[in-house]
Every structure is written in structure tokens, then in C-alpha cells.
Short mmCIF file of C-alpha atoms and ligand atoms in Angstrom, two decimals:
data_model
loop_
_atom_site.label_atom_id
_atom_site.label_comp_id
_atom_site.label_asym_id
_atom_site.label_seq_id
_atom_site.Cartn_x
_atom_site.Cartn_y
_atom_site.Cartn_z
CA MET A 27 71.49 40.37 17.07
CA SER A 28 69.70 37.58 18.90
CA ASN A 29 66.09 36.68 18.22
CA ILE A 30 63.44 38.95 19.69
CA VAL A 31 60.59 37.19 21.50
CA LEU A 32 57.43 39.23 22.14
CA ILE A 33 55.27 38.31 25.11
CA GLY A 34 52.14 39.98 26.43
CA PHE A 35 48.42 39.63 26.97
CA MET A 36 45.99 38.99 24.10
CA GLY A 37 45.43 42.24 22.24
CA SER A 38 48.63 43.90 23.46
CA GLY A 39 49.90 44.18 19.88
CA LYS A 40 52.38 41.28 19.61
CA THR A 41 51.50 40.34 16.03
CA SER A 42 51.35 43.87 14.54
CA ILE A 43 54.50 44.97 16.38
CA GLY A 44 56.26 41.72 15.48
CA LYS A 45 55.50 42.21 11.78
CA SER A 46 56.65 45.81 11.95
CA LEU A 47 59.91 44.89 13.73
CA ALA A 48 60.59 42.10 11.25
CA LYS A 49 60.21 44.56 8.38
CA ALA A 50 62.39 47.19 10.03
CA TYR A 51 65.16 44.70 10.88
CA ASP A 52 64.68 42.72 7.66
CA LYS A 53 64.23 39.52 9.64
CA LYS A 54 61.74 36.70 9.44
CA PHE A 55 58.56 36.99 11.53
CA ILE A 56 57.20 33.91 13.28
CA ASP A 57 53.71 34.00 14.78
CA MET A 58 53.65 30.96 17.07
CA ASP A 59 49.85 30.68 17.19
CA ARG A 60 49.68 30.74 13.40
CA GLU A 61 52.47 28.15 13.07
CA ILE A 62 50.73 25.84 15.55
CA GLU A 63 47.50 26.21 13.57
CA LEU A 64 49.28 25.37 10.32
CA GLU A 65 51.14 22.37 11.76
CA ASN A 66 47.95 20.95 13.24
CA ASP A 67 45.76 21.95 10.33
CA ARG A 68 43.20 23.43 12.74
CA SER A 69 42.37 26.74 14.33
CA ILE A 70 43.35 27.45 17.95
CA SER A 71 39.62 27.46 18.78
CA ASP A 72 39.23 23.96 17.33
CA ILE A 73 42.28 22.68 19.20
CA PHE A 74 40.86 24.08 22.48
CA GLU A 75 37.43 22.65 21.75
CA GLU A 76 38.50 19.21 20.58
CA GLU A 77 41.49 18.50 22.80
CA GLY A 78 41.40 21.12 25.54
CA GLU A 79 43.65 23.93 26.66
CA SER A 80 46.23 21.60 28.22
CA HIS A 81 46.88 19.98 24.84
CA PHE A 82 47.36 23.41 23.27
CA ARG A 83 49.85 24.23 26.06
CA GLU A 84 51.81 21.09 25.17
CA LEU A 85 51.87 22.13 21.52
CA GLU A 86 53.23 25.54 22.61
CA THR A 87 56.06 23.98 24.63
CA ASN A 88 56.87 21.59 21.81
CA TYR A 89 57.03 24.47 19.33
CA LEU A 90 59.28 26.52 21.65
CA GLU A 91 61.65 23.57 22.00
CA ARG A 92 62.05 23.54 18.24
CA LEU A 93 62.70 27.29 18.08
CA GLN A 94 65.94 26.88 20.03
CA GLY A 95 68.91 27.23 17.72
CA LYS A 96 67.05 29.42 15.21
CA LYS A 97 68.58 32.81 14.45
CA ASN A 98 67.50 36.23 13.20
CA LYS A 99 63.83 35.82 13.98
CA ILE A 100 61.16 38.05 15.45
CA ILE A 101 58.79 35.77 17.33
CA SER A 102 55.30 36.56 18.57
CA THR A 103 54.02 34.18 21.26
CA GLY A 104 50.52 33.37 22.52
CA GLY A 105 49.42 35.32 25.59
CA GLY A 106 49.50 32.27 27.85
CA VAL A 107 53.04 31.17 27.05
CA ILE A 108 54.36 32.46 30.40
CA LEU A 109 52.02 30.21 32.40
CA LYS A 110 54.62 27.40 32.42
CA ASP A 111 58.07 27.91 33.98
CA GLU A 112 59.44 25.47 31.45
CA ASN A 113 58.31 27.80 28.63
CA VAL A 114 59.90 30.84 30.27
CA LYS A 115 63.25 29.02 30.43
CA LEU A 116 62.89 28.14 26.76
CA LEU A 117 62.02 31.75 25.86
CA HIS A 118 65.31 32.88 27.43
CA HIS A 119 67.25 30.30 25.43
CA ILE A 120 65.57 31.53 22.26
CA GLY A 121 66.18 35.27 22.52
CA THR A 122 65.63 38.63 24.18
CA VAL A 123 62.20 38.63 25.79
CA VAL A 124 60.22 41.84 25.28
CA PHE A 125 57.02 42.28 27.30
CA LEU A 126 54.44 44.45 25.54
CA GLN A 127 52.55 45.86 28.49
CA ALA A 128 49.05 47.16 27.75
CA SER A 129 46.30 48.66 29.90
CA ILE A 130 43.03 46.80 30.37
CA ASP A 131 41.27 49.46 28.24
CA HIS A 132 43.71 48.91 25.38
CA ILE A 133 43.23 45.14 25.63
CA LEU A 134 39.44 45.46 25.71
CA ARG A 135 39.47 47.72 22.65
CA ASN A 136 41.76 45.39 20.71
CA THR A 137 39.89 42.21 21.55
CA SER A 138 36.29 43.42 21.41
CA GLY A 139 34.07 41.30 19.18
CA ASP A 140 36.87 38.75 18.80
CA SER A 141 35.66 35.23 18.05
CA LYS A 142 39.05 33.60 17.53
CA ARG A 143 40.31 33.64 21.09
CA PRO A 144 38.63 30.77 22.96
CA LEU A 145 39.44 32.13 26.43
CA LEU A 146 37.53 35.35 25.69
CA GLN A 147 34.28 33.73 24.53
CA VAL A 148 32.60 34.56 27.82
CA GLU A 149 29.79 36.93 28.81
CA ASN A 150 31.65 38.95 31.41
CA VAL A 151 34.74 39.53 29.28
CA GLN A 152 35.95 42.61 31.17
CA GLU A 153 35.90 40.76 34.49
CA VAL A 154 37.61 37.70 32.99
CA ILE A 155 40.36 39.81 31.41
CA GLY A 156 40.84 41.62 34.73
CA GLU A 157 41.28 38.31 36.58
CA MET A 158 43.61 36.87 33.97
CA LEU A 159 45.72 40.04 33.98
CA GLU A 160 46.03 39.87 37.74
CA GLU A 161 47.37 36.34 37.50
CA ARG A 162 49.58 36.90 34.49
CA GLU A 163 51.05 40.40 34.89
CA PRO A 164 53.63 39.28 37.51
CA LEU A 165 54.61 36.38 35.24
CA TYR A 166 55.14 38.65 32.22
CA LEU A 167 57.18 41.05 34.35
CA LYS A 168 59.32 38.23 35.74
CA ALA A 169 59.94 36.75 32.29
CA ALA A 170 60.78 40.06 30.60
CA ASN A 171 64.24 41.32 29.70
CA VAL A 172 62.68 44.53 28.39
CA ILE A 173 59.28 46.12 29.17
CA ILE A 174 57.55 48.36 26.63
CA GLN A 175 54.23 50.12 27.21
CA THR A 176 52.00 49.85 24.17
CA SER A 177 48.78 51.62 25.18
CA ASP A 178 47.98 54.78 23.17
CA LYS A 179 51.13 54.52 21.05
CA SER A 180 51.43 53.92 17.32
CA ILE A 181 53.01 50.72 15.95
CA GLU A 182 55.73 52.90 14.38
CA ASP A 183 56.59 54.56 17.70
CA ILE A 184 56.70 51.24 19.54
CA THR A 185 58.91 49.76 16.80
CA SER A 186 61.35 52.69 17.09
CA GLU A 187 61.32 52.43 20.87
CA ILE A 188 62.26 48.75 20.77
CA MET A 189 64.93 49.35 18.12
CA ALA A 190 66.49 52.10 20.21
CA ILE A 191 66.88 49.68 23.14
CA LEU A 192 67.94 46.46 21.40
C1 LIG B 14 45.98 32.69 24.62
C2 LIG B 14 46.34 33.65 23.71
C3 LIG B 14 46.20 33.48 22.27
C4 LIG B 14 46.28 31.98 21.92
C5 LIG B 14 45.29 31.20 22.71
C6 LIG B 14 45.51 31.34 24.22
C7 LIG B 14 46.13 32.99 26.08
O1 LIG B 14 47.23 34.18 21.58
O2 LIG B 14 47.57 31.50 22.12
O3 LIG B 14 44.00 31.65 22.36
O4 LIG B 14 46.09 32.07 26.89
O5 LIG B 14 46.31 34.19 26.40
P1 LIG B 14 47.27 35.80 21.42
O6 LIG B 14 47.89 36.35 22.67
O7 LIG B 14 48.13 36.00 20.23
O8 LIG B 14 45.88 36.24 21.23
#
């Protein structure tokens, strides 16, 4: 089985579903955001604040380049990974790309009160998420090999659904 790469908006469930899939398949789970934080010895918020979003985007591409050639991994990406065409090409070299598609309500519920996502530290969070979704949804859909709806489903059910397809 090739690697599975999870893409989707913040709060769509990439990390929880990734961990669950890794357990079910007995494969290693890689959370890209977490790995970037460890390698840089700083939180994503600090990287955004000190060096800006564009630097974080470079770190993402650099990390993806190094994932090529790895096997038997379940990989959870950051929500903005599809913003660069270059990254999307890399994702396809790495594995099967699964888009976890969530409704705006699901995303709002899962991200409410979140202080760790720099792009959501705004007053009008619902409006900002709506605008970002409008820009990103077509990119997720274009990048996806498989699309899975996650809203109102349990992690177990989503895991089984993915396993039945892949
Ligand atoms: C981002 C999503 C975050 C993280 C960073 C930027 C985005 O990851 O990479 O805060 O642009 O959507 P999650 O999707 O895991 O929250």
C-alpha cells in the first residue's frame, strides 16, 4: 500500500483521522505541522509571527520534498498545503491524496477557541473561514484522489470508510 496523505481545511479532522488510520493499518503517523515545529524548535504561531507565512510555506515544501521515497506512512498535512502547485505535485509523488471535506459548521465547531492557528486569530472568524474555504475548496478537490465527507461522522466510521476504498 502506498502512503496516505490527508488534506483538508483546518479542523476537518486530519490529525485525529490520521492517527486512527495509522493505528488501524499499523503504520507510522506523520503530522507535518508537528514535525515542522520540532525541526524548527518553535510553534507554528511563532514561525508565522517571527518570519511570516511565506517562510512557513517554504518549510512545508521543503518537508514535502523530504517525504518523497518514504513508505508505509499516514501523513497529515497543514490546511494550506494545496496553495502551491509545486506542493500538490509533491503530494502525488508521496502517496494517495485523501481530501477530508467538512462543512463550515463542522470547521467552526472544531476550531472554536483555538489559539494555535495563526490564520484564525481574527475577530470575524466565521467570515474569514468562509472566504478561505471559497478559495481553497476547488484546490482541495483538484488535488484529491479520494474525497471523504467528515461532518457529523465518527472517527471510527471515517476510518472504516477510507479503509474500504484504499
Ligand atoms: C494552516 C493550517 C494549519 C497550519 C498553519 C496554516 C492553513 O494546519 O499548517 O496554521 O493555512 O490552513 P492544520 O490544518 O493542521 O490546522
